[in-house]
mmCIF file of C-alpha atoms in Angstrom:
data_model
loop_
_atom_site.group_PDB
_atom_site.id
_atom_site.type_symbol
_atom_site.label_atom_id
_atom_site.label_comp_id
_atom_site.label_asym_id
_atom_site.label_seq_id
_atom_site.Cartn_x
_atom_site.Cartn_y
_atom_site.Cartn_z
ATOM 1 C CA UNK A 1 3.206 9.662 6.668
ATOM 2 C CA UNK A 2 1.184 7.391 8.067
ATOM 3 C CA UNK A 3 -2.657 8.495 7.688
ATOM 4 C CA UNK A 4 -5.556 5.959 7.094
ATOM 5 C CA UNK A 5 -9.216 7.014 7.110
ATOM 6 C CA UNK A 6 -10.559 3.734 4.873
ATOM 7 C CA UNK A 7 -13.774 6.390 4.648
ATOM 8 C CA UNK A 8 -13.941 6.669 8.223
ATOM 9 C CA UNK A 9 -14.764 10.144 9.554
ATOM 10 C CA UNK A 10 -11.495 11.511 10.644
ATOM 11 C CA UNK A 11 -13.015 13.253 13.565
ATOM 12 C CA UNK A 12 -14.004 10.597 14.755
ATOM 13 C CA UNK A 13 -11.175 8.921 14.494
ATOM 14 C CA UNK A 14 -9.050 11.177 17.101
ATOM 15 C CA UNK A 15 -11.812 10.512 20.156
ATOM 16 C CA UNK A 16 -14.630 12.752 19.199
ATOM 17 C CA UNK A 17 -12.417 16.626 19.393
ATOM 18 C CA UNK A 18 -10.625 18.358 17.433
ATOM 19 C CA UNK A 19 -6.845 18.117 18.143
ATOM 20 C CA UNK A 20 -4.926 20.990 16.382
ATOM 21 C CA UNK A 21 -1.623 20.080 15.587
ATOM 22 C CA UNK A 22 -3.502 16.641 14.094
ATOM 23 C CA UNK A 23 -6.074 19.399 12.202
ATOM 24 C CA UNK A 24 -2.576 21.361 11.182
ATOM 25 C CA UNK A 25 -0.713 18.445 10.226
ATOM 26 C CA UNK A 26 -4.048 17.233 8.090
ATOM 27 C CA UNK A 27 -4.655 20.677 6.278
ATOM 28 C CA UNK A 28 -0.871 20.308 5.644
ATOM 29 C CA UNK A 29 -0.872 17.183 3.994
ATOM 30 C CA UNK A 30 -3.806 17.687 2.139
ATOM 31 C CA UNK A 31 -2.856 20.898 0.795
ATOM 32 C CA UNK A 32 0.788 18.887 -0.516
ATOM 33 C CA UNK A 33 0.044 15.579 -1.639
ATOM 34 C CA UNK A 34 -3.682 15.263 -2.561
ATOM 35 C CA UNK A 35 -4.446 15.471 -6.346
ATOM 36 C CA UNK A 36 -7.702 16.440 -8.594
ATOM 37 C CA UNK A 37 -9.807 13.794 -9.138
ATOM 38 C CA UNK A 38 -9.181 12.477 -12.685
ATOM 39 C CA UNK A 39 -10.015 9.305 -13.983
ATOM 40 C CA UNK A 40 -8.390 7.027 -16.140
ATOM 41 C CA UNK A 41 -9.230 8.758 -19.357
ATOM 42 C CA UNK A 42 -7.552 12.481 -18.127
ATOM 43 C CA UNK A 43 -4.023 11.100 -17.363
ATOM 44 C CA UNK A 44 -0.923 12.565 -18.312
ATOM 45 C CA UNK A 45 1.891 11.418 -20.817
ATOM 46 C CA UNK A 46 2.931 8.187 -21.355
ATOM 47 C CA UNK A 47 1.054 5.123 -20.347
ATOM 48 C CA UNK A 48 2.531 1.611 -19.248
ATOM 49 C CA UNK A 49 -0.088 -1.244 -17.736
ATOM 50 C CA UNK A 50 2.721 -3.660 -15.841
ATOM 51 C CA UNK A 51 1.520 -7.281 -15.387
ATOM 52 C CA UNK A 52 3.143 -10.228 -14.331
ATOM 53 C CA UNK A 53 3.855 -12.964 -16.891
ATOM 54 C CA UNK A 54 0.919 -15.200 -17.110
ATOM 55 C CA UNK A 55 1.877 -18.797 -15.253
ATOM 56 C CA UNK A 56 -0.434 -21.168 -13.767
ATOM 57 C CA UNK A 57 0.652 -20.473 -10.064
ATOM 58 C CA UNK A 58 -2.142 -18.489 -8.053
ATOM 59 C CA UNK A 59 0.199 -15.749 -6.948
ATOM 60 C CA UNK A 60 0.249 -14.765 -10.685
ATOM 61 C CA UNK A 61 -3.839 -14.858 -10.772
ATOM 62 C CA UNK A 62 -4.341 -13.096 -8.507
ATOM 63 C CA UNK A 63 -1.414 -10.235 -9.208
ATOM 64 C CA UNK A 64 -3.102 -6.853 -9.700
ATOM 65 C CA UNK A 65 -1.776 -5.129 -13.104
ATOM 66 C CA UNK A 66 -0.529 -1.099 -12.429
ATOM 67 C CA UNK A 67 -1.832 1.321 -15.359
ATOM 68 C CA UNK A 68 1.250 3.939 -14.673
ATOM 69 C CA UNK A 69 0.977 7.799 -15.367
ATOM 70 C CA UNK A 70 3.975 9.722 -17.317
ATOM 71 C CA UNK A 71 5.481 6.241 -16.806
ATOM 72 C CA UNK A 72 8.427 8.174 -19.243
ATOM 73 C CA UNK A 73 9.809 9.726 -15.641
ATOM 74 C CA UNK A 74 12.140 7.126 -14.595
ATOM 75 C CA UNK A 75 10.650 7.849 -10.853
ATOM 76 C CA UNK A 76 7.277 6.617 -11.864
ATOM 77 C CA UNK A 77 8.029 2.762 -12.907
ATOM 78 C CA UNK A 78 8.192 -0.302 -10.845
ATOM 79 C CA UNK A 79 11.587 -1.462 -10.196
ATOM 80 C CA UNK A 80 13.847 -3.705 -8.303
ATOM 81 C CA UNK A 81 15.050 -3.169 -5.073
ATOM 82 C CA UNK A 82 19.219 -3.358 -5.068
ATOM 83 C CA UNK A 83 22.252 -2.887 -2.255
ATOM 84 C CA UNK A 84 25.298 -0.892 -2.463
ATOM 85 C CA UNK A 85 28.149 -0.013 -0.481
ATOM 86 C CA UNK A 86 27.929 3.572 0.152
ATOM 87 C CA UNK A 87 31.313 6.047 0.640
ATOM 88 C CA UNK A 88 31.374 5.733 3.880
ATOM 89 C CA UNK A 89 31.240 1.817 3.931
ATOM 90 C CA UNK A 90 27.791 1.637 5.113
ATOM 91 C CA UNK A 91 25.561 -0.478 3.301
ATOM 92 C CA UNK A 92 22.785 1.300 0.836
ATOM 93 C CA UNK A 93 19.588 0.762 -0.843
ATOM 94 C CA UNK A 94 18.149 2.251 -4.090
ATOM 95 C CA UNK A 95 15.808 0.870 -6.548
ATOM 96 C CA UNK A 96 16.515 0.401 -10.525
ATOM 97 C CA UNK A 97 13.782 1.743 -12.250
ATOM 98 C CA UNK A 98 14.434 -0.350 -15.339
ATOM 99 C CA UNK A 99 14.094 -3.582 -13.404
ATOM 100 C CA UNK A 100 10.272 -3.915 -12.697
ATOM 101 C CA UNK A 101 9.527 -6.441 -9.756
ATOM 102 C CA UNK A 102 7.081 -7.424 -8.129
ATOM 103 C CA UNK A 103 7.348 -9.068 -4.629
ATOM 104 C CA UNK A 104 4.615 -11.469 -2.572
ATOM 105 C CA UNK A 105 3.763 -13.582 -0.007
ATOM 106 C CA UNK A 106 0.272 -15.377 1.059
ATOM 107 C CA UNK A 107 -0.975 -15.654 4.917
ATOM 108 C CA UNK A 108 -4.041 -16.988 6.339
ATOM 109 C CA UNK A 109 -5.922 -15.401 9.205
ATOM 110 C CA UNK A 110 -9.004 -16.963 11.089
ATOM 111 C CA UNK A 111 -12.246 -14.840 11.249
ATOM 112 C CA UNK A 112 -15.288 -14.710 13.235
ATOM 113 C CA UNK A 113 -17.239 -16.075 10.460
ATOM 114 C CA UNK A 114 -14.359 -18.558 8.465
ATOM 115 C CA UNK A 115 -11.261 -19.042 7.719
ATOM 116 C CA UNK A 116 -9.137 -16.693 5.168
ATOM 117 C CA UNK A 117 -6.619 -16.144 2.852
ATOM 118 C CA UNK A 118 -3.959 -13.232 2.043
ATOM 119 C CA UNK A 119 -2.180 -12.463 -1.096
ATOM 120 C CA UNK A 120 0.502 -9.843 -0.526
ATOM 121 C CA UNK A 121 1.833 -7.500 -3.406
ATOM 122 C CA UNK A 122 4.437 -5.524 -2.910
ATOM 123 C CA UNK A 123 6.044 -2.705 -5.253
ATOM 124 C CA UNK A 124 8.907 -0.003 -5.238
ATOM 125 C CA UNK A 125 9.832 2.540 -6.723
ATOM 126 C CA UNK A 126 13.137 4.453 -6.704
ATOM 127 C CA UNK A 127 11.759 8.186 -5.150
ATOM 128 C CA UNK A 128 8.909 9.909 -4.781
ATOM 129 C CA UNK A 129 10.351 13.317 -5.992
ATOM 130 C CA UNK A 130 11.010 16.902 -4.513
ATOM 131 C CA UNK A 131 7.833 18.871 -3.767
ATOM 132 C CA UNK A 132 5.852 16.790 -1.809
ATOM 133 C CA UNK A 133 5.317 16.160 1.728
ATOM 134 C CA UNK A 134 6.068 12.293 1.002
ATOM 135 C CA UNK A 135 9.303 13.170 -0.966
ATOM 136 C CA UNK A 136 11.951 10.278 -0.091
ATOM 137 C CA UNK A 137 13.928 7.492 -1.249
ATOM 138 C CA UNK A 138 12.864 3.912 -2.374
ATOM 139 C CA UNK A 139 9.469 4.324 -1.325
ATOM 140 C CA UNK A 140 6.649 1.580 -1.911
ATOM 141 C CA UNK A 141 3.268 0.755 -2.252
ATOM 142 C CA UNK A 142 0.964 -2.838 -0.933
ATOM 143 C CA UNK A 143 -2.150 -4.538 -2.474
ATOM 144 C CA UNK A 144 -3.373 -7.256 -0.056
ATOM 145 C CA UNK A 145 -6.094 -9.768 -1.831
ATOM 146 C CA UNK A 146 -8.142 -10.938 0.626
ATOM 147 C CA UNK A 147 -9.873 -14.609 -0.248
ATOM 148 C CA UNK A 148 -12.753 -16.569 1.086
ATOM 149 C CA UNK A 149 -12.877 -19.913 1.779
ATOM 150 C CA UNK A 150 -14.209 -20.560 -1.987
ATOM 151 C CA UNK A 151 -11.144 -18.281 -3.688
ATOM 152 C CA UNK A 152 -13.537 -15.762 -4.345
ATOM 153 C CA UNK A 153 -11.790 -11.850 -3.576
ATOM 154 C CA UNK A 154 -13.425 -10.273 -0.530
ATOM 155 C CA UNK A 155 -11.372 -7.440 -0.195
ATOM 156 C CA UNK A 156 -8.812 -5.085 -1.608
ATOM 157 C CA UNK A 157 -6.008 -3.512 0.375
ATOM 158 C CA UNK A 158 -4.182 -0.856 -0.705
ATOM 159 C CA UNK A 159 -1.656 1.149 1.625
ATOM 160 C CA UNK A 160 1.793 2.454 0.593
ATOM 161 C CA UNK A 161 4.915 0.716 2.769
ATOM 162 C CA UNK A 162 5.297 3.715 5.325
ATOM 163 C CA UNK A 163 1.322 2.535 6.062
ATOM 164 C CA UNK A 164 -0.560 5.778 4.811
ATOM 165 C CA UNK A 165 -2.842 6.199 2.118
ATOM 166 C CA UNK A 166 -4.746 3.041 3.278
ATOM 167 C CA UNK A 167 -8.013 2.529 1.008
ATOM 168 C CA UNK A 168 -9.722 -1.155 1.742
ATOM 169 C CA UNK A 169 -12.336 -1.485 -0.865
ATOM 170 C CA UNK A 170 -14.598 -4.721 -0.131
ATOM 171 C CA UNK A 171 -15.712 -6.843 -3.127
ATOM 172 C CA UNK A 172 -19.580 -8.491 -4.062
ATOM 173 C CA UNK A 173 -18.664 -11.455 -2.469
ATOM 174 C CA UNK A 174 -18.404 -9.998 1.091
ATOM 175 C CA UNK A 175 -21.214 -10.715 3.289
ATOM 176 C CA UNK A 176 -23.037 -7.590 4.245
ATOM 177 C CA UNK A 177 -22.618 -7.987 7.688
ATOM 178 C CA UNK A 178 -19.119 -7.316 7.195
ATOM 179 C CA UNK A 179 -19.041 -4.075 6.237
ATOM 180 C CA UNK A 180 -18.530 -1.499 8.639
ATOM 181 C CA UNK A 181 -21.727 0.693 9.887
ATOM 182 C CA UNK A 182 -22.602 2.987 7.171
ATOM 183 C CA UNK A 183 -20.308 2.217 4.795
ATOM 184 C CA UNK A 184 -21.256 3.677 1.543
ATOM 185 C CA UNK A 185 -21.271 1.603 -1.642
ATOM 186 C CA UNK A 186 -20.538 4.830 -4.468
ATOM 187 C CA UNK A 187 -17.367 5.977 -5.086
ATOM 188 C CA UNK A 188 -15.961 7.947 -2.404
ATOM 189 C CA UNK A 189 -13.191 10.691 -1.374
ATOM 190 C CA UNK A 190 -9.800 8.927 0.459
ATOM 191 C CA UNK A 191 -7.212 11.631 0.738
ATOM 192 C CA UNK A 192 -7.979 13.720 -2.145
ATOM 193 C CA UNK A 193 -8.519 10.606 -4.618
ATOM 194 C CA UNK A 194 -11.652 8.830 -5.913
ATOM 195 C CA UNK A 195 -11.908 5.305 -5.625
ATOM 196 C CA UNK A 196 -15.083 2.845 -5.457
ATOM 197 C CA UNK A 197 -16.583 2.100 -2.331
ATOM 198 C CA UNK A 198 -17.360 -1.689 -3.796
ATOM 199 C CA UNK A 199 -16.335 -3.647 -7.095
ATOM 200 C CA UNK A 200 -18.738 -6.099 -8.756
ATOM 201 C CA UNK A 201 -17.512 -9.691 -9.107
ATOM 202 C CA UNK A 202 -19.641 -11.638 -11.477
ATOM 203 C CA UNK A 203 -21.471 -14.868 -9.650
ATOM 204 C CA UNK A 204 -19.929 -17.089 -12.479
ATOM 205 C CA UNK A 205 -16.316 -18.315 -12.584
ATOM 206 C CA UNK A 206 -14.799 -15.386 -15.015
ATOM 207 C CA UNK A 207 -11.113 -13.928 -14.542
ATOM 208 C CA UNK A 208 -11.214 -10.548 -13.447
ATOM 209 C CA UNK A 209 -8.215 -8.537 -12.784
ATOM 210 C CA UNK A 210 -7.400 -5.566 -10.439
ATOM 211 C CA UNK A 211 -6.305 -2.583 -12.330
ATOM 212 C CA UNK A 212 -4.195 0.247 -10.319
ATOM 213 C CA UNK A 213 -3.849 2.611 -11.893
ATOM 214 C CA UNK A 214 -1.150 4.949 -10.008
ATOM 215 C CA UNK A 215 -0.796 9.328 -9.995
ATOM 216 C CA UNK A 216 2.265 10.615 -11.476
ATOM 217 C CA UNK A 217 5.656 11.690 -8.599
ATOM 218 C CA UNK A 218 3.412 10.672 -5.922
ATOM 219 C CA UNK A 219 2.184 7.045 -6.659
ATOM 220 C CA UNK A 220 -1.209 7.586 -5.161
ATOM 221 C CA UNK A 221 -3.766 4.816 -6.360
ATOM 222 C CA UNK A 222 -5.922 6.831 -8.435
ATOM 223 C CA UNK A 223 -8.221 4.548 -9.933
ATOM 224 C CA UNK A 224 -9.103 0.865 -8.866
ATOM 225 C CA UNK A 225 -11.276 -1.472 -11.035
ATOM 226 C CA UNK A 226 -11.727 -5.158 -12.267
ATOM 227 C CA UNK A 227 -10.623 -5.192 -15.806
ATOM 228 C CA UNK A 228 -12.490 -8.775 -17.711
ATOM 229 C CA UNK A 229 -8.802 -9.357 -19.267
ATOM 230 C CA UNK A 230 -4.931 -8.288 -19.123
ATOM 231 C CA UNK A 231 -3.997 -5.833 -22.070
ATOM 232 C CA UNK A 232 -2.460 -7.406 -25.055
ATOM 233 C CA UNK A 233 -0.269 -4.584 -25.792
ATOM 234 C CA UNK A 234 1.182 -1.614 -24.486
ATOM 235 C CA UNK A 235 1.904 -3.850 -21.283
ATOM 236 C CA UNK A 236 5.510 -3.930 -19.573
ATOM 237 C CA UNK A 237 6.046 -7.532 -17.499
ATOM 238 C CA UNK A 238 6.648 -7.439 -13.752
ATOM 239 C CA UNK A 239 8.911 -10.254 -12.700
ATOM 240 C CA UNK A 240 7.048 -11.879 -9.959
ATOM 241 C CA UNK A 241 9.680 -13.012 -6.797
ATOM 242 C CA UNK A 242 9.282 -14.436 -3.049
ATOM 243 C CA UNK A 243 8.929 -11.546 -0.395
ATOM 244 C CA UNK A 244 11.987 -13.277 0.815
ATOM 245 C CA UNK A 245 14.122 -12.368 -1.895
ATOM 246 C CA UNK A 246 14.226 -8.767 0.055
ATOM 247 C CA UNK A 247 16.198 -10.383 2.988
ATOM 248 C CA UNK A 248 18.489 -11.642 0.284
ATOM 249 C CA UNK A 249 19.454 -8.863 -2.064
ATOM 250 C CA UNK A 250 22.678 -9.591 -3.900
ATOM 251 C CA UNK A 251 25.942 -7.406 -1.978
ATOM 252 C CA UNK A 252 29.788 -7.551 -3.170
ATOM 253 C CA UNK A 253 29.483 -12.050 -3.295
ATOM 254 C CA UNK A 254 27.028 -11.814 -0.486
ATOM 255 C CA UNK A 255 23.350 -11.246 0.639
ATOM 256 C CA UNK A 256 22.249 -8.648 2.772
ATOM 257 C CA UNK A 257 18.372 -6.966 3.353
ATOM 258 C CA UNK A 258 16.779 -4.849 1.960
ATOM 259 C CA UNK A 259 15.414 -3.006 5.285
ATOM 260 C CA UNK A 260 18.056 -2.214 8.013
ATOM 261 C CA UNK A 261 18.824 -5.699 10.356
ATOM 262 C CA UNK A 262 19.876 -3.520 13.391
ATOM 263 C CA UNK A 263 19.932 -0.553 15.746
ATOM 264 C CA UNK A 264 17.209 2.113 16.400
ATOM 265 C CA UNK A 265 16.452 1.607 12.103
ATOM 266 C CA UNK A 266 15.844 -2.067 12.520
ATOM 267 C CA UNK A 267 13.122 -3.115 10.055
ATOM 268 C CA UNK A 268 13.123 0.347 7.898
ATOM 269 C CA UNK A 269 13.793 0.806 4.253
ATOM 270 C CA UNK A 270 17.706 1.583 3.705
ATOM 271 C CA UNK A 271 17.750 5.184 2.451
ATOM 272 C CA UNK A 272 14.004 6.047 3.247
ATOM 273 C CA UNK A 273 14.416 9.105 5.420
ATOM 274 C CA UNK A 274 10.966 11.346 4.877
ATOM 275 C CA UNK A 275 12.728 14.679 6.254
ATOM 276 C CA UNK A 276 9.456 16.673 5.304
ATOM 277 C CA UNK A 277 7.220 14.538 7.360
ATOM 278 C CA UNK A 278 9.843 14.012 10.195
ATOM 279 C CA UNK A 279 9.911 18.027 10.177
ATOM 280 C CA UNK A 280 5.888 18.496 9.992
ATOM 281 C CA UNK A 281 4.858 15.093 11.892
ATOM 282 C CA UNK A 282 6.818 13.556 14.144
ATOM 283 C CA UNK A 283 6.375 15.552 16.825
ATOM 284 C CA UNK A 284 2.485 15.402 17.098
ATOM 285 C CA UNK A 285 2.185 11.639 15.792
ATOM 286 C CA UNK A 286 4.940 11.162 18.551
ATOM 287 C CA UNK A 287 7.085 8.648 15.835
ATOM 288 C CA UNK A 288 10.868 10.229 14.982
ATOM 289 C CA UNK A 289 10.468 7.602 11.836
ATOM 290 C CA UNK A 290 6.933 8.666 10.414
ATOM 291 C CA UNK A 291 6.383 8.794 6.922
ATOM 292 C CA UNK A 292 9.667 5.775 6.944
ATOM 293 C CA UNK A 293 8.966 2.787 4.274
ATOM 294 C CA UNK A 294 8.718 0.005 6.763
ATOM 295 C CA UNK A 295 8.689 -4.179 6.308
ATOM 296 C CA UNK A 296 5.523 -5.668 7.141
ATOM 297 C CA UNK A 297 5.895 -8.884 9.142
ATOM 298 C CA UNK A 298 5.821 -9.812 13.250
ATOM 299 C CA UNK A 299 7.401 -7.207 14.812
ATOM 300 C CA UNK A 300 9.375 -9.313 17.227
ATOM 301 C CA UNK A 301 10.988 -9.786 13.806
ATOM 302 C CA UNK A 302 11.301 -7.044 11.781
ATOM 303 C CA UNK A 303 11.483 -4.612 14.481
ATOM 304 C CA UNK A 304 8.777 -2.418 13.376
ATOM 305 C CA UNK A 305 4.675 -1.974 13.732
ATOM 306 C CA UNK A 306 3.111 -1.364 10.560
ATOM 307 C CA UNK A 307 0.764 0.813 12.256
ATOM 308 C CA UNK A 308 -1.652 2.689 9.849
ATOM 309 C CA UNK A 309 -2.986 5.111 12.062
ATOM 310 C CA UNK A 310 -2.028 8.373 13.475
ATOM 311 C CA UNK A 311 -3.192 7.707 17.194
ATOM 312 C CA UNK A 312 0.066 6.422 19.309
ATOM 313 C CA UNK A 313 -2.661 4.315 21.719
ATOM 314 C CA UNK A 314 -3.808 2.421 18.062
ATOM 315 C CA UNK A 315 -0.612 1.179 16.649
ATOM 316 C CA UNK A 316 -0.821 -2.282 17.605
ATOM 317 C CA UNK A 317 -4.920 -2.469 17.000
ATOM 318 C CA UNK A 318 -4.242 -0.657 13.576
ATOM 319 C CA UNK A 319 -1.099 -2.916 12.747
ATOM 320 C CA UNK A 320 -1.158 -4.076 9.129
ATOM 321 C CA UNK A 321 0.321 -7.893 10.024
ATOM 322 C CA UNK A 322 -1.940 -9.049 12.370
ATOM 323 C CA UNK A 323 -4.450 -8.537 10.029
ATOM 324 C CA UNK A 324 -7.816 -9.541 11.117
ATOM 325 C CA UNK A 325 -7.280 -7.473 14.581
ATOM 326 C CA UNK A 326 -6.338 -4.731 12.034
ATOM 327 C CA UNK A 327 -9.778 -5.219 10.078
ATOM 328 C CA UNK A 328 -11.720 -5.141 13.301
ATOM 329 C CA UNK A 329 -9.590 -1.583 14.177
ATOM 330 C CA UNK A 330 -11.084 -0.371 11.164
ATOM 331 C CA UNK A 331 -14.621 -1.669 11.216
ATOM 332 C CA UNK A 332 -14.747 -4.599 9.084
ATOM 333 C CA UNK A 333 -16.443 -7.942 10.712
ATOM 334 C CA UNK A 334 -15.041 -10.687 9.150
#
């Protein structure tokens, strides 16, 4: 699925009229996969924050930490990516739940009004289960930190790896200009979950951290909030590894990639077929592979666009990788 409103009237969105298979597919989607709002104090069974080990290197500052609902579901915790051969000789993808890893990569983009930096998160898990629209294999989820020229968070970028579900929640630090027209500051509805519409950074030099904290089955990003301090307890580590260690996944005394390196799959998660969203979507967002976990990268690379909107016209405006044309798709002025 690959639906992205960042608060942006939806109606708006598709030209100004209401298209009804989009309307269908929308009601459809809704109806499945968006949850109750609940905050952190109503979740549900068992309760893991995953952090990264504390280092000096500013990939591990600037890690978020994931507060994980009914984390006792093996489907619901982090893990690590690993290849197979398959019964058919084909090489296969699942992800070991009992291996939590977290993946990243930095990029800088140039603004209109300065130069920028990128931190890019990225985290599996091993299904999202039966009963949901977004049911599939190995699926994913991305938190982009977006820095000023002073290391000071601008932004936060959430968007699972098939690119729906995109929240971008600015920070205190960005300029006011930058915010899209009407943009409202209070907490705010994105697909059926509540999240903040800006977070407070203090003026001073103090740590704060980015707390996910992620819905049971369907790892939506329930709640989002700066946290003064990582937990002392009750925390599982995340083993923090190159975004390039995903093109080099250990296979029977050899490497191979995590995302398919050729034919009509090129660039797509091994295993990730989304047959409910093929069955519902495809047809109207014009995309055989919607709802498919994706790599993010140049597409004369991976193979892919890591479109996050629905329109077929706005894939390349609304792609993920070139990032600050992706902002400007989406009404942010940086």
């Amino acid at each position: 699925m690959v639906l992205s409103v960042s608060r942006q009237n939806y109606y708006a969105k598709v030209g100004g009229r209401i298209n009804l298979p989009v309307l269908l597919g929308l009601l459809l989607l809704l109806s499945s996969c968006a949850g109750s709002y609940r905050g952190p104090d109503q979740l549900h069974g068992e309760l893991v924050t995953y952090q990264t080990t504390v280092d000096t290197s500013r990939a591990s500052h600037f890690a978020p930490l994931f507060l994980v609902e009914e984390n006792q579901s093996p489907y619901n915790r982090p893990g690590t990516p690993q290849l197979y051969q398959s019964g058919d000789g084909t090489t296969a993808a699942l992800v070991d739940p009992g291996q939590p890893t977290l993946y990243w990569q930095e990029t800088d983009f140039q603004g209109r009004f300065g130069a920028y930096h990128n931190f890019i998160y990225r985290l599996h898990f091993s299904e999202v289960p039966p009963g949901h629209l977004t049911s599939g294999k190995n699926v994913g989820l991305l938190v982009i930190v977006t820095l000023d020229s002073q290391d000071r968070p601008v932004l936060y970028t959430l968007v699972h790896t098939c690119g729906c579900y995109l929240a971008i929640i600015p920070t205190s630090h960005l300029p006011k200009h930058a915010f899209p027209e009407g943009w409202k500051t209070e907490a705010g509805d994105v697909y059926g979950e509540l999240l903040p519409g800006l977070l407070l950074l203090p003026a001073e030099d103090k740590p704060r951290h980015l707390l996910v904290t992620l819905r049971s089955e369907t790892h939506r990003a329930m709640d989002v909030r700066l946290v003064p301090s990582r937990p002392a307890s009750g925390s599982s580590s995340l083993t923090l590894q190159p975004m390039s260690a995903l093109e080099q996944l250990p296979l029977a005394g050899s490497t191979s990639s995590f995302f398919e390196d050729r034919g009509a799959r090129k660039g797509y998660v091994r295993n990730s077929h989304k047959l409910w969203e093929q069955l519902f979507m495809s047809w109207w967002a014009l995309d055989g592979k919607v709802g498919e976990d994706k790599a993010l990268g140049p597409p004369q690379e991976t193979g892919v666009v890591f479109y996050t909107s629905l329109k077929p016209w706005a894939r390349e405006a609304s792609n993920l990788w070139e990032f600050h044309d992706f902002l400007t798709y989406w009404g942010w002025s940086l």
